[in-house]
Tab-separated table of C-alpha atoms in Angstrom:
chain	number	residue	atom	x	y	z
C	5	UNK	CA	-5.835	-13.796	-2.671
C	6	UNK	CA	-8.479	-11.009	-3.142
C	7	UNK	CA	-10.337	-10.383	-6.007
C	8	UNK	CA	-11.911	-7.267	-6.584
C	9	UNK	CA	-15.516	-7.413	-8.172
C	10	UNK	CA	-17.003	-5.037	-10.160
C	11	UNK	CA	-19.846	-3.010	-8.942
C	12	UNK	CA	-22.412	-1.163	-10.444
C	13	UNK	CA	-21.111	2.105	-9.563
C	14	UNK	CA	-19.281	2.469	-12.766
C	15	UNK	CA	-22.512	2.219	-14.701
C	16	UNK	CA	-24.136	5.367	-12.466
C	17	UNK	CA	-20.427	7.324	-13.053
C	18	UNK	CA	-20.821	7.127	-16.930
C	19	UNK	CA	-24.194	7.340	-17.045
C	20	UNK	CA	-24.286	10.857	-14.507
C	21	UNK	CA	-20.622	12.108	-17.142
C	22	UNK	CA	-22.470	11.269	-20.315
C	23	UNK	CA	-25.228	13.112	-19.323
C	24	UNK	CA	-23.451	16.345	-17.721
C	25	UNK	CA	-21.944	15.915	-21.155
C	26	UNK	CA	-25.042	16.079	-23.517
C	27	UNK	CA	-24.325	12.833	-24.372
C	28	UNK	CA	-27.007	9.900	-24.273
C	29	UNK	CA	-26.083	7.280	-21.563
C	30	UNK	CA	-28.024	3.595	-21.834
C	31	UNK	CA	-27.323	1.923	-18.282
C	32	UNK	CA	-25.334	-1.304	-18.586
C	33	UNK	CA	-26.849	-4.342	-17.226
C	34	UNK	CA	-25.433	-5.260	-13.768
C	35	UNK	CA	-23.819	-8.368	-13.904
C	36	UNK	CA	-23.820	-8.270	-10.282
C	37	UNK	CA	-26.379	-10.218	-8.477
C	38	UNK	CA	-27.966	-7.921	-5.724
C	39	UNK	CA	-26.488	-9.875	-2.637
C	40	UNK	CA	-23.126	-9.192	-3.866
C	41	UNK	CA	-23.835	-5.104	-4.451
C	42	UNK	CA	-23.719	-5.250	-0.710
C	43	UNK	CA	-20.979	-6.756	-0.472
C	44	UNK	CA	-19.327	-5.287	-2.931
C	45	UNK	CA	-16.803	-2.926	-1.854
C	46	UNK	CA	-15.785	0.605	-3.431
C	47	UNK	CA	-13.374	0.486	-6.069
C	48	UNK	CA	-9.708	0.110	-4.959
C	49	UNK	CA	-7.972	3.623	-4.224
C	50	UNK	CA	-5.045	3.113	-6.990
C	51	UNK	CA	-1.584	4.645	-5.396
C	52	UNK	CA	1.714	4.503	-7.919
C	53	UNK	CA	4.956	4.168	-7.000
C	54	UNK	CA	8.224	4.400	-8.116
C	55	UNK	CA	10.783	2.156	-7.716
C	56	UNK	CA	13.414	3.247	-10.284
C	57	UNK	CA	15.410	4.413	-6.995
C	58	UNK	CA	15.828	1.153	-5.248
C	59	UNK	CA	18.752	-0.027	-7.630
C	60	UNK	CA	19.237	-3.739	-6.436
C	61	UNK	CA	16.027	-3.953	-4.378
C	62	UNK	CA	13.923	-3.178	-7.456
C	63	UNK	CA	12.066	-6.774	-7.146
C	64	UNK	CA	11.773	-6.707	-3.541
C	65	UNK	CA	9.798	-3.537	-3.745
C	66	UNK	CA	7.547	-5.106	-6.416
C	67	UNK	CA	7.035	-7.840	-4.399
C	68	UNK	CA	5.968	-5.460	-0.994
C	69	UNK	CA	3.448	-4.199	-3.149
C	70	UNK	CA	2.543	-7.192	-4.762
C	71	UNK	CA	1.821	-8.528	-1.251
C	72	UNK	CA	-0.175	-5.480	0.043
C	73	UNK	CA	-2.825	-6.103	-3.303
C	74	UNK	CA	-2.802	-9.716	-2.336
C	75	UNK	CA	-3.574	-8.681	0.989
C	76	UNK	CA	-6.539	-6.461	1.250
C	77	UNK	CA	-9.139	-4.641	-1.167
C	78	UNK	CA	-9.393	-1.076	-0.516
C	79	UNK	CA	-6.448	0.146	-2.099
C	80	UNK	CA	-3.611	-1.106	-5.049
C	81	UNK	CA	-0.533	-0.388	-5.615
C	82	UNK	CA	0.832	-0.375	-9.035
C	83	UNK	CA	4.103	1.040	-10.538
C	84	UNK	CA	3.806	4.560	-11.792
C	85	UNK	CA	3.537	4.648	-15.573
C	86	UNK	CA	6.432	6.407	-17.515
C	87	UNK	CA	6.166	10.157	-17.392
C	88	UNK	CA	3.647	10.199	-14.533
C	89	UNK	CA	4.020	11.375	-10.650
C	90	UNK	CA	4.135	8.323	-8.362
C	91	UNK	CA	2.376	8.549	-4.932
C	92	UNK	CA	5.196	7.010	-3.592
C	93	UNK	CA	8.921	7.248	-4.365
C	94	UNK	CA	11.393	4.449	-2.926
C	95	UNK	CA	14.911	5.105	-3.141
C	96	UNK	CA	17.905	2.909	-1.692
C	97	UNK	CA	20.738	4.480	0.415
C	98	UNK	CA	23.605	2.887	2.908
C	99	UNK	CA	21.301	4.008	6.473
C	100	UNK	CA	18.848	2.231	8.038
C	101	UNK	CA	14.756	1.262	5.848
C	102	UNK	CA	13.000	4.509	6.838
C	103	UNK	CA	9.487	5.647	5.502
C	104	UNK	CA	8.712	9.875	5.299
C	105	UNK	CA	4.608	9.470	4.924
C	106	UNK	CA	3.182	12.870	3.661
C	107	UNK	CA	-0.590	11.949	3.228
C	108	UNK	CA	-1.948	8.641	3.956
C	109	UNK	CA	-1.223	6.819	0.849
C	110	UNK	CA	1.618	9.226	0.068
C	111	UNK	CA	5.398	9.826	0.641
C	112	UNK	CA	9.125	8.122	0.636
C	113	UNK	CA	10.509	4.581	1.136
C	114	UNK	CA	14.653	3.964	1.928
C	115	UNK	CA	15.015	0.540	1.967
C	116	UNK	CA	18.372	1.176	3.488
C	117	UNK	CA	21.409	-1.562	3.325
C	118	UNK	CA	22.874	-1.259	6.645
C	119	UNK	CA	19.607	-3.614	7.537
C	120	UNK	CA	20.046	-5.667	4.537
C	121	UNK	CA	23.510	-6.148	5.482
C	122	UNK	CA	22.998	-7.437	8.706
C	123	UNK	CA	20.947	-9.978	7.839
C	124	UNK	CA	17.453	-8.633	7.346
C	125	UNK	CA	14.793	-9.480	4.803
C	126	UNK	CA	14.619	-7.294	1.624
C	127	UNK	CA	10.596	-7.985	0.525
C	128	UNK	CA	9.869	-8.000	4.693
C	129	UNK	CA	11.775	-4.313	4.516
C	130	UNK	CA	9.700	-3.365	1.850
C	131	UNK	CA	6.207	-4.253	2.669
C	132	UNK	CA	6.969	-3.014	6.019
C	133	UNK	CA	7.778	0.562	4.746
C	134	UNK	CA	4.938	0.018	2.770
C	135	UNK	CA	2.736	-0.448	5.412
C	136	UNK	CA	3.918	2.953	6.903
C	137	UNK	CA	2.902	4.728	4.120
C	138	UNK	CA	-0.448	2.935	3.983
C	139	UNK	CA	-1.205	4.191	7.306
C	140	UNK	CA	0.361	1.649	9.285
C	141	UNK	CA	2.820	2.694	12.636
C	142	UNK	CA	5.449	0.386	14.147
C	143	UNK	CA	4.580	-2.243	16.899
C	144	UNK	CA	7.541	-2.994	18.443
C	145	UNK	CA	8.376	-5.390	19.863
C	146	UNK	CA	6.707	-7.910	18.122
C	147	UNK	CA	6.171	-11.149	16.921
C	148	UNK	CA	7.623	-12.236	13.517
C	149	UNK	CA	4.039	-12.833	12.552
C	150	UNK	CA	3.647	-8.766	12.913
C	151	UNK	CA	5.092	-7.143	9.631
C	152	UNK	CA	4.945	-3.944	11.211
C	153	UNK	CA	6.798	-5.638	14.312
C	154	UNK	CA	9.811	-4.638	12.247
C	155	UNK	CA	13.021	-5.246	12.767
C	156	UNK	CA	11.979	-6.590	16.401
C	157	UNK	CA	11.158	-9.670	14.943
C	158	UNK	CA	15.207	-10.446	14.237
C	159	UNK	CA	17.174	-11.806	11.483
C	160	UNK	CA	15.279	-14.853	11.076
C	161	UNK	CA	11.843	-13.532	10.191
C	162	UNK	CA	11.191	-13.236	6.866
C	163	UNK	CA	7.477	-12.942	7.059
C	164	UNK	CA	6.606	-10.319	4.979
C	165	UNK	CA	2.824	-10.315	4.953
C	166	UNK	CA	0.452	-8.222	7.242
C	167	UNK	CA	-1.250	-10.035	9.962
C	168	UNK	CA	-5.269	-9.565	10.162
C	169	UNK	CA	-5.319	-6.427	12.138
C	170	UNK	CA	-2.577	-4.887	9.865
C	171	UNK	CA	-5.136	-5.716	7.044
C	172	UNK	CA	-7.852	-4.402	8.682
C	173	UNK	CA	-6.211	-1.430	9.249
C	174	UNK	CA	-5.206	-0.501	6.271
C	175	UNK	CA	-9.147	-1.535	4.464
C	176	UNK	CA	-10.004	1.181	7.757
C	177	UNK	CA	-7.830	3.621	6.467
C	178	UNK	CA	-8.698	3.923	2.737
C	179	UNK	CA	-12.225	2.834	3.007
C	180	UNK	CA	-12.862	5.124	5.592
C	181	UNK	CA	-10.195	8.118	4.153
C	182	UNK	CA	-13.240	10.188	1.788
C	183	UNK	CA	-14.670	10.789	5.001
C	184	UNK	CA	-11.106	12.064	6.744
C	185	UNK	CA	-8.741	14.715	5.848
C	186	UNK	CA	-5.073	14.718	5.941
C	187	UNK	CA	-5.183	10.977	6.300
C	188	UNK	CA	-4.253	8.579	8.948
C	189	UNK	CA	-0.329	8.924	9.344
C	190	UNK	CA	1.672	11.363	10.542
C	191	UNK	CA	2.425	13.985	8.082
C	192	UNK	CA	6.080	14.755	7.711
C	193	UNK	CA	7.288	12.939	10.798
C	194	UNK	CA	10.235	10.214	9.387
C	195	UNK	CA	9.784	6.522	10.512
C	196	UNK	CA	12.994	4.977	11.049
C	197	UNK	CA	12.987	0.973	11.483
């Protein structure tokens, strides 16, 4: 499991605000030791979503994206609070799990029945059309220890964690994405599995 540490750049934030501000700022003590400032990695890019679409698959979707912040550092995903615009919007319909990325980090999840129904994995469908919207593109055919190998994988996979270059990937594609524009998916192009 990852941990995120906290860095000193939080200090420098409210310090450079509170004094754009008029306001006095004090520096907090790091509690960081300096060999872990360089490893310390930026804070988490947080994305939302919003599950309240995905009727019976509710707690597999929690669980994708409980896997994905178990699984690398760069970005979280949490549910969107109440009244707020998620990132991401998962809805469940009768076709086949489908992901419409907009932006990287950005877009629509169908976790789609006609896969559950013949036999497939609901928290593997999930974190998979996760991963596309976290940057991530298909790799079939694949190995069951591929998320992203999809449905390729077959019935008896249930795997639903990213392998290491899936993770590495996706830490690319965030930690890397203040440097990019438009992201690292495709915009508008639909990703059936």
């Amino acid at each position: 499991m990852h941990v995120r540490k906290p860095t000193i750049g939080l200090a420098a934030v409210l310090t450079v605000t509170f004094s754009l501000m008029g306001g006095q700022a004090v520096a907090a003590p790091s509690a960081t030791a300096p060999s872990e400032v360089a490893d310390s990695a930026v804070a988490a890019r947080v994305v939302t979503y919003d599950a309240s679409g995905s009727a019976e698959f509710k707690s597999a979707v929690d669980r994708g994206a409980a896997i994905w912040n178990e699984s690398v550092d760069a970005v979280e995903l949490r549910p969107v609070a109440t009244g707020q615009r998620a990132n991401i919007r998962v809805l469940a319909d009768n076709g086949w799990p489908r992901a419409l990325p907009t932006t990287l980090g950005n877009g629509t999840v169908y976790i789609g029945r006609q896969a559950v129904t013949q036999g497939y994995n609901t928290i593997r469908i999930s974190a998979h059309e996760l991963g596309h919207i976290l940057g991530l593109p298909d790799r079939k055919p694949g190995p069951c220890s591929s998320l992203m190998s999809g449905s390729t994988a077959g019935i008896a996979c249930t795997n639903p964690y990213p392998d290491t270059v899936e993770k590495a990937e996706v830490e690319d594609n965030f930690s890397s994405a203040l440097a990019r524009t438009g992201g690292a998916v495709r915009s508008g192009v639909m990703i059936v599995d």
